């Protein structure tokens, strides 16, 4: 009977299992050492089956294995594990290192002391500084030229009176006076581009309250002057509603005369009021001057440009509005008229440009057409648009052109650095080359190509 892995059972166990005394004697003497156990196992295995080999495989057996990797397993198996040797530090190793560090620190401190002493003694100056020769002081400094009469300073030790005569301090042409010279204040250049502050808008109630308070202040001042006798008191303001209360007995004695007097005073007050309003109004020249100042101030804030494409400009009323409104708003630019399309380039201030955009895109009805008047004069020699055959409102048969599909579109807008045109002008260009040459001087020939390529889907 054997145990696990083909090892024989211990004799004591065999006795417990009911073995006979003979069997117990065959097992031999019991030993508690490994030698006795080994003998017992050898005797048991001899009678039983072969013992399982638990030893590690040899190198030849590993090489026959199909999964063997020689780069990983062979050296580790072939070479046994070497024991690490104990390496002891020699006596005095770290003491010598510490002594070397202390010597190095002492050497560095000695170098610092030598450098400090040499710096104090002036021995470590740079060669360039030693070679530099300090120039002698001038006989007279430049800031004293206007105060000294001569090329050198006067000697006060030898002759004080003569030295004072050489000084130009108390003389008439002296630059030292009791007046203070203040520098001229220059305005910062960036302040001219600062936008003006926006006015504060009041509500209806606030405007009424402000007007009431201001009138009350004026009335109190007027009453105070009347009490002091500086201003004569005003006559009573007679109206039809207070006629009997103000004039009392006179109204009763002669009501007709009193009524005429009241009507006359009412008419005088109305006439005075209208005359004051007329006096406050600006004249036509003043209105134009004020408008021009506002437009120039608007253009000073920044120049904006718009480019419009118009399909047909054969109607003279359209050409008149385009030109006249541009001149009224002090805009500069050009109108190029061509048989295929018309281009309007306009530039100016933001307010004027917005007004012109509304004119071109909203106010003008581009589909409108009308025959020329019967008493129309012959076109002037300089009126190239009226003399061009494609700029007439009617065709060769005398029928009006169909402008139902005519429209004006804005193809570009934006802010520019400065004005490209000096004035507003119009030019008739029969070919694309003429139109490009007209815009080439202002470097805007690309606008003509953009207008040509413009479609309804753009």
Coordinates of C-alpha atoms in Angstrom, one line a residue:
X1 CA 0.0 0.0 0.0
X2 CA 1.4 3.4 -1.0
X3 CA 0.6 7.0 -0.4
X4 CA 0.4 9.8 -2.9
X5 CA 2.9 10.2 -5.7
X6 CA 4.0 6.5 -5.3
X7 CA 5.5 7.0 -1.8
X8 CA 5.1 4.3 0.7
X9 CA 3.1 4.7 3.9
X10 CA 4.6 5.3 7.2
X11 CA 4.9 2.1 9.3
X12 CA 2.8 3.6 12.1
X13 CA 0.0 4.2 9.6
X14 CA 0.2 0.7 8.3
X15 CA -0.3 -0.6 11.8
X16 CA -3.4 1.4 12.3
X17 CA -4.9 0.0 9.1
X18 CA -4.8 -3.5 10.6
X19 CA -1.6 -4.9 9.3
X20 CA -0.1 -8.0 11.0
X21 CA 3.0 -8.1 13.2
X22 CA 5.0 -9.7 10.4
X23 CA 4.3 -6.8 8.2
X24 CA 5.4 -4.4 10.9
X25 CA 8.7 -6.3 11.4
X26 CA 9.3 -6.2 7.6
X27 CA 9.2 -2.4 7.6
X28 CA 12.4 -2.3 9.7
X29 CA 13.3 0.1 12.5
X30 CA 11.7 3.5 12.6
X31 CA 14.0 6.6 12.3
X32 CA 13.1 10.2 12.8
X33 CA 15.9 11.3 10.4
X34 CA 15.8 11.9 6.7
X35 CA 18.1 9.0 6.2
X36 CA 15.6 6.6 7.7
X37 CA 12.7 8.1 5.7
X38 CA 14.7 7.9 2.5
X39 CA 15.5 4.2 3.1
X40 CA 11.8 3.5 3.9
X41 CA 10.8 5.3 0.6
X42 CA 13.4 3.4 -1.4
X43 CA 12.2 0.1 -0.1
X44 CA 8.6 0.9 -0.7
X45 CA 9.2 2.1 -4.3
X46 CA 11.2 -1.0 -5.1
X47 CA 8.1 -3.0 -4.4
X48 CA 5.7 -0.6 -6.0
X49 CA 5.6 1.4 -9.2
X50 CA 8.4 3.8 -10.4
X51 CA 8.8 7.1 -8.6
X52 CA 7.8 10.3 -10.4
X53 CA 10.8 12.4 -11.5
X54 CA 10.4 15.9 -10.1
X55 CA 13.8 17.2 -11.1
X56 CA 14.2 20.2 -13.5
X57 CA 14.6 19.4 -17.2
X58 CA 18.0 19.5 -18.7
X59 CA 19.2 21.9 -21.4
X60 CA 18.9 19.3 -24.1
X61 CA 15.3 18.6 -23.1
X62 CA 14.5 22.3 -23.2
X63 CA 15.9 22.7 -26.7
X64 CA 13.7 19.9 -28.0
X65 CA 10.6 21.8 -26.7
X66 CA 8.9 23.6 -29.7
X67 CA 8.0 26.6 -27.5
X68 CA 11.5 27.1 -26.2
X69 CA 13.1 30.5 -26.6
X70 CA 16.9 30.3 -26.5
X71 CA 17.3 34.1 -25.9
X72 CA 15.3 33.9 -22.7
X73 CA 15.5 30.5 -21.1
X74 CA 18.8 28.9 -22.0
X75 CA 21.3 31.3 -20.2
X76 CA 19.2 31.3 -17.1
X77 CA 19.0 27.5 -16.9
X78 CA 22.5 26.8 -18.0
X79 CA 24.1 29.2 -15.6
X80 CA 23.6 28.7 -11.9
X81 CA 22.8 31.4 -9.4
X82 CA 26.0 33.1 -8.1
X83 CA 26.2 34.2 -4.6
X84 CA 26.8 37.9 -4.0
X85 CA 30.0 38.8 -2.3
X86 CA 30.1 41.4 0.5
X87 CA 32.1 44.4 -0.4
X88 CA 33.3 46.5 2.6
X89 CA 34.4 50.2 2.4
X90 CA 38.0 50.8 3.2
X91 CA 38.8 52.5 6.5
X92 CA 39.1 56.3 6.2
X93 CA 37.3 56.6 2.8
X94 CA 34.6 59.0 3.8
X95 CA 36.9 60.9 6.2
X96 CA 39.2 61.6 3.2
X97 CA 36.3 62.9 1.2
X98 CA 35.2 65.2 4.0
X99 CA 38.7 66.6 4.4
X100 CA 38.9 67.3 0.6
X101 CA 35.6 69.2 0.7
X102 CA 36.8 71.3 3.7
X103 CA 40.1 72.1 1.9
X104 CA 38.1 73.2 -1.2
X105 CA 35.8 75.5 0.8
X106 CA 38.8 77.0 2.6
X107 CA 40.4 77.7 -0.8
X108 CA 37.3 79.4 -2.1
X109 CA 37.1 81.6 0.9
X110 CA 40.7 82.6 0.6
X111 CA 40.1 83.6 -3.1
X112 CA 37.2 85.8 -2.0
X113 CA 39.3 87.5 0.6
X114 CA 42.1 88.2 -1.9
X115 CA 39.6 89.5 -4.5
X116 CA 38.0 91.8 -1.9
X117 CA 41.4 93.2 -0.8
X118 CA 42.5 93.7 -4.4
X119 CA 39.3 95.5 -5.2
X120 CA 39.8 97.8 -2.3
X121 CA 43.4 98.4 -3.3
X122 CA 42.3 99.1 -7.0
X123 CA 44.4 96.2 -8.4
X124 CA 41.6 94.5 -10.3
X125 CA 40.6 97.4 -12.6
X126 CA 39.9 96.7 -16.2
X127 CA 42.7 97.4 -18.6
X128 CA 40.2 99.5 -20.8
X129 CA 39.4 101.6 -17.8
X130 CA 43.0 102.1 -16.9
X131 CA 43.7 103.2 -20.5
X132 CA 40.8 105.7 -20.6
X133 CA 42.0 109.2 -20.1
X134 CA 39.5 111.5 -18.4
X135 CA 39.1 114.7 -20.4
X136 CA 39.8 117.9 -18.5
X137 CA 36.7 120.0 -17.5
X138 CA 35.9 122.8 -20.0
X139 CA 36.7 126.4 -19.3
X140 CA 33.0 127.2 -19.4
X141 CA 30.0 124.9 -19.2
X142 CA 27.3 125.2 -21.9
X143 CA 24.6 126.0 -19.4
X144 CA 26.5 129.0 -18.2
X145 CA 27.2 130.6 -21.6
X146 CA 24.3 133.0 -21.3
X147 CA 25.4 134.1 -17.7
X148 CA 29.1 134.8 -18.2
X149 CA 30.7 137.5 -20.3
X150 CA 33.8 135.7 -21.6
X151 CA 35.2 132.2 -22.3
X152 CA 36.2 131.4 -18.7
X153 CA 34.7 131.7 -15.3
X154 CA 35.6 134.9 -13.3
X155 CA 38.0 134.6 -10.4
X156 CA 36.2 135.8 -7.3
X157 CA 39.3 135.3 -5.1
X158 CA 41.5 137.8 -6.9
X159 CA 39.0 140.6 -7.7
X160 CA 35.4 140.2 -6.6
X161 CA 34.3 143.5 -8.2
X162 CA 35.7 142.5 -11.7
X163 CA 34.2 139.1 -11.4
X164 CA 30.7 140.5 -10.7
X165 CA 31.0 142.7 -13.8
X166 CA 31.6 139.6 -15.9
X167 CA 28.4 138.0 -14.7
X168 CA 25.3 138.8 -16.7
X169 CA 22.7 138.3 -14.0
X170 CA 21.5 141.8 -13.1
X171 CA 22.0 143.2 -16.6
X172 CA 19.1 144.1 -19.0
X173 CA 20.0 141.3 -21.4
X174 CA 20.2 138.7 -18.7
X175 CA 18.3 135.4 -19.2
X176 CA 17.5 135.3 -15.5
X177 CA 14.3 137.3 -14.8
X178 CA 11.5 137.2 -12.3
X179 CA 9.2 135.8 -14.9
X180 CA 8.3 132.2 -15.2
X181 CA 8.3 130.6 -18.6
X182 CA 5.6 128.0 -19.0
X183 CA 5.9 125.4 -21.8
X184 CA 3.3 125.5 -24.6
X185 CA 0.6 122.9 -23.9
X186 CA 0.1 120.6 -26.9
X187 CA -3.1 118.6 -27.3
X188 CA -2.6 114.9 -27.4
X189 CA -2.9 113.7 -31.0
X190 CA -5.2 110.7 -30.1
X191 CA -7.9 113.0 -28.6
X192 CA -9.1 114.1 -32.0
X193 CA -10.3 110.6 -32.8
X194 CA -12.3 110.3 -29.6
X195 CA -16.0 110.2 -30.4
X196 CA -18.1 113.0 -29.0
X197 CA -20.1 112.1 -25.9
X198 CA -23.7 111.1 -26.7
X199 CA -26.3 113.5 -25.5
X200 CA -28.7 112.4 -22.7
X201 CA -32.2 112.2 -23.9
X202 CA -35.0 113.2 -21.5
X203 CA -38.4 111.8 -21.3
X204 CA -41.5 113.9 -21.9
X205 CA -42.1 114.3 -18.1
X206 CA -38.5 115.3 -17.5
X207 CA -38.5 117.8 -20.3
X208 CA -41.7 119.4 -18.9
X209 CA -40.2 119.5 -15.4
X210 CA -37.0 121.1 -16.6
X211 CA -38.8 123.7 -18.7
X212 CA -41.1 124.5 -15.7
X213 CA -38.1 125.0 -13.4
X214 CA -36.2 127.1 -15.8
X215 CA -39.1 129.4 -16.4
X216 CA -39.8 129.6 -12.6
X217 CA -36.2 130.8 -12.0
X218 CA -36.4 133.5 -14.7
X219 CA -39.7 134.7 -13.3
X220 CA -38.3 135.0 -9.8
X221 CA -35.4 137.0 -11.0
X222 CA -37.7 139.3 -13.0
X223 CA -40.0 139.8 -9.9
X224 CA -37.0 140.6 -7.7
X225 CA -35.8 143.3 -10.2
X226 CA -39.3 144.8 -10.3
X227 CA -39.4 145.0 -6.5
X228 CA -36.1 146.8 -6.4
X229 CA -37.3 149.2 -9.1
X230 CA -34.8 148.2 -11.6
X231 CA -37.4 147.1 -14.1
X232 CA -40.8 148.7 -14.6
X233 CA -43.8 146.4 -13.8
X234 CA -45.5 144.9 -16.7
X235 CA -49.1 145.9 -17.5
X236 CA -51.8 143.4 -16.6
X237 CA -52.3 140.7 -19.2
X238 CA -55.9 141.2 -20.3
X239 CA -57.8 138.3 -21.9
X240 CA -61.4 137.7 -22.7
X241 CA -61.6 135.3 -19.8
X242 CA -60.4 137.8 -17.2
X243 CA -61.8 140.9 -18.8
X244 CA -64.4 141.8 -16.1
X245 CA -62.0 140.9 -13.3
X246 CA -59.1 143.1 -14.5
X247 CA -60.9 146.1 -16.0
X248 CA -64.0 146.0 -13.7
X249 CA -65.6 149.5 -14.0
X250 CA -64.2 150.3 -17.4
X251 CA -65.7 147.1 -18.9
X252 CA -69.1 148.1 -17.5
X253 CA -69.0 151.7 -18.7
X254 CA -67.8 151.0 -22.3
X255 CA -67.8 147.2 -23.1
X256 CA -67.3 147.7 -26.8
X257 CA -64.1 149.8 -26.5
X258 CA -62.7 147.5 -23.9
X259 CA -63.3 144.5 -26.1
X260 CA -61.6 146.2 -29.0
X261 CA -58.6 147.0 -26.7
X262 CA -58.4 143.4 -25.6
X263 CA -58.5 142.1 -29.2
X264 CA -55.8 144.5 -30.1
X265 CA -53.5 143.4 -27.3
X266 CA -54.1 139.7 -28.1
X267 CA -53.1 140.4 -31.7
X268 CA -50.0 142.3 -30.6
X269 CA -48.9 139.5 -28.3
X270 CA -49.4 137.0 -31.1
X271 CA -47.4 139.1 -33.6
X272 CA -44.6 139.5 -31.1
X273 CA -44.5 135.8 -30.5
X274 CA -44.3 135.0 -34.2
X275 CA -41.6 137.7 -34.7
X276 CA -39.4 136.3 -32.0
X277 CA -39.7 132.9 -33.6
X278 CA -38.7 134.3 -37.0
X279 CA -35.7 136.1 -35.4
X280 CA -34.5 132.9 -33.9
X281 CA -34.6 131.1 -37.3
X282 CA -31.4 130.6 -39.3
X283 CA -31.1 132.1 -42.7
X284 CA -30.6 130.0 -45.8
X285 CA -26.8 130.7 -45.8
X286 CA -26.5 129.9 -42.1
X287 CA -28.5 126.6 -42.5
X288 CA -26.1 125.5 -45.4
X289 CA -23.1 126.5 -43.3
X290 CA -24.3 124.6 -40.3
X291 CA -25.1 121.5 -42.4
X292 CA -21.7 121.7 -44.0
X293 CA -20.0 121.9 -40.6
X294 CA -21.9 118.9 -39.4
X295 CA -21.0 116.9 -42.5
X296 CA -17.3 117.8 -42.2
X297 CA -17.3 116.8 -38.6
X298 CA -19.0 113.5 -39.5
X299 CA -16.3 112.8 -42.2
X300 CA -13.5 113.6 -39.7
X301 CA -14.6 110.7 -37.5
X302 CA -13.9 108.2 -40.3
X303 CA -14.4 107.7 -44.1
X304 CA -16.8 105.0 -45.3
X305 CA -17.3 103.7 -48.8
X306 CA -20.1 102.0 -50.6
X307 CA -20.2 100.5 -54.1
X308 CA -23.6 100.1 -55.9
X309 CA -24.4 98.2 -59.1
X310 CA -27.4 99.5 -61.2
X311 CA -28.6 97.6 -64.1
X312 CA -30.0 100.5 -66.1
X313 CA -29.6 104.3 -65.7
X314 CA -31.3 105.4 -68.9
X315 CA -34.0 107.4 -67.0
X316 CA -32.7 111.0 -66.4
X317 CA -34.6 111.4 -63.1
X318 CA -32.6 108.5 -61.6
X319 CA -29.3 110.1 -62.7
X320 CA -30.3 113.4 -61.3
X321 CA -31.1 111.9 -57.9
X322 CA -27.9 109.9 -57.8
X323 CA -25.7 113.0 -58.5
X324 CA -27.6 115.7 -56.7
X325 CA -27.9 113.8 -53.4
X326 CA -24.2 112.9 -53.4
X327 CA -23.3 116.6 -53.8
X328 CA -25.8 117.7 -51.1
X329 CA -24.2 115.3 -48.6
X330 CA -20.7 116.4 -49.6
X331 CA -19.9 112.9 -50.8
X332 CA -17.1 112.1 -53.2
X333 CA -16.9 109.3 -55.8
X334 CA -17.8 108.5 -59.4
X335 CA -20.7 107.2 -61.5
X336 CA -19.6 104.9 -64.4
X337 CA -22.2 104.4 -67.0
X338 CA -21.9 101.4 -69.4
X339 CA -24.3 99.7 -71.8
X340 CA -24.1 96.5 -69.7
X341 CA -24.2 97.9 -66.2
X342 CA -23.7 101.0 -64.1
X343 CA -21.3 101.4 -61.1
X344 CA -21.6 104.0 -58.4
X345 CA -18.7 104.4 -56.0
X346 CA -19.4 106.8 -53.1
X347 CA -17.4 107.7 -50.0
X348 CA -17.9 110.1 -47.0
X349 CA -18.9 110.2 -43.4
X350 CA -21.0 107.6 -41.6
X351 CA -24.2 109.7 -41.4
X352 CA -24.1 110.9 -45.0
X353 CA -23.3 107.4 -46.2
X354 CA -26.3 105.9 -44.3
X355 CA -28.6 108.6 -45.8
X356 CA -27.3 107.8 -49.3
X357 CA -27.7 104.1 -48.8
X358 CA -31.4 104.6 -47.9
X359 CA -31.8 106.7 -51.1
X360 CA -30.3 104.1 -53.3
X361 CA -31.8 101.0 -51.8
X362 CA -35.2 102.2 -50.6
X363 CA -36.3 105.6 -51.7
X364 CA -35.7 105.5 -55.5
X365 CA -38.1 103.5 -57.6
X366 CA -35.7 102.0 -60.2
X367 CA -38.6 100.5 -62.2
X368 CA -40.0 104.0 -62.9
X369 CA -39.7 105.2 -66.5
X370 CA -41.2 108.2 -68.4
X371 CA -40.8 109.7 -71.8
X372 CA -38.7 112.9 -72.1
X373 CA -40.7 116.2 -72.0
X374 CA -41.8 117.7 -75.3
X375 CA -40.1 121.0 -74.6
X376 CA -36.8 119.3 -73.6
X377 CA -33.7 121.2 -74.7
X378 CA -30.9 119.7 -76.7
X379 CA -28.3 118.0 -74.5
X380 CA -25.2 120.1 -73.7
X381 CA -21.9 119.1 -75.1
X382 CA -20.6 118.2 -71.7
X383 CA -23.6 116.0 -70.9
X384 CA -22.2 112.8 -72.2
X385 CA -24.9 110.6 -70.6
X386 CA -27.7 112.4 -72.4
X387 CA -25.9 112.1 -75.8
X388 CA -25.2 108.4 -75.4
X389 CA -27.7 106.3 -77.4
X390 CA -28.1 103.7 -74.7
X391 CA -28.9 106.3 -72.0
X392 CA -32.1 107.4 -73.7
X393 CA -35.4 106.3 -72.0
X394 CA -36.9 105.1 -75.4
X395 CA -35.6 102.8 -78.1
X396 CA -35.3 103.4 -81.8
X397 CA -39.0 102.8 -82.4
X398 CA -39.9 105.4 -79.8
X399 CA -41.2 103.0 -77.2
X400 CA -40.2 103.2 -73.6
X401 CA -37.7 100.7 -72.3
X402 CA -38.9 98.0 -69.9
X403 CA -37.3 98.6 -66.5
X404 CA -39.5 96.2 -64.6
X405 CA -36.4 94.1 -63.8
X406 CA -34.2 97.1 -63.1
X407 CA -32.6 97.1 -59.6
X408 CA -29.8 98.6 -57.5
X409 CA -27.7 96.3 -55.2
X410 CA -25.0 97.1 -52.7
X411 CA -22.0 94.9 -53.6
X412 CA -19.4 96.3 -51.1
X413 CA -19.3 98.6 -48.1
X414 CA -16.7 99.3 -45.4
X415 CA -14.4 101.8 -43.8
X416 CA -11.3 103.1 -45.6
X417 CA -8.2 104.9 -44.5
X418 CA -8.7 108.0 -46.5
X419 CA -10.6 109.4 -49.4
X420 CA -9.7 108.1 -52.9
X421 CA -11.7 110.8 -54.8
X422 CA -11.3 114.5 -54.7
X423 CA -14.8 115.3 -55.9
X424 CA -18.0 113.8 -57.3
X425 CA -18.0 113.1 -61.0
X426 CA -19.8 111.0 -63.7
X427 CA -18.2 109.3 -66.7
X428 CA -19.6 107.4 -69.7
X429 CA -17.5 104.3 -70.6
X430 CA -18.6 102.4 -73.7
X431 CA -16.3 99.4 -73.1
X432 CA -15.0 97.5 -70.1
X433 CA -11.5 98.7 -70.7
X434 CA -12.6 102.4 -70.4
X435 CA -14.3 101.6 -67.1
X436 CA -11.3 99.9 -65.7
X437 CA -9.0 102.7 -66.8
X438 CA -11.4 105.2 -65.1
X439 CA -11.0 103.3 -61.8
X440 CA -7.3 102.4 -62.2
X441 CA -6.1 105.7 -60.9
X442 CA -7.9 105.1 -57.6
X443 CA -6.8 101.4 -57.6
X444 CA -10.4 100.2 -57.7
X445 CA -10.4 98.3 -61.0
X446 CA -11.4 95.1 -59.1
X447 CA -14.7 96.7 -58.2
X448 CA -15.7 96.6 -61.9
X449 CA -15.0 92.9 -62.2
X450 CA -16.9 92.3 -58.9
X451 CA -19.9 94.1 -60.3
X452 CA -19.7 92.1 -63.6
X453 CA -19.6 88.8 -61.7
X454 CA -22.4 89.8 -59.4
X455 CA -25.5 87.6 -59.7
X456 CA -28.9 87.4 -58.0
X457 CA -27.6 84.6 -55.8
X458 CA -24.5 86.6 -54.6

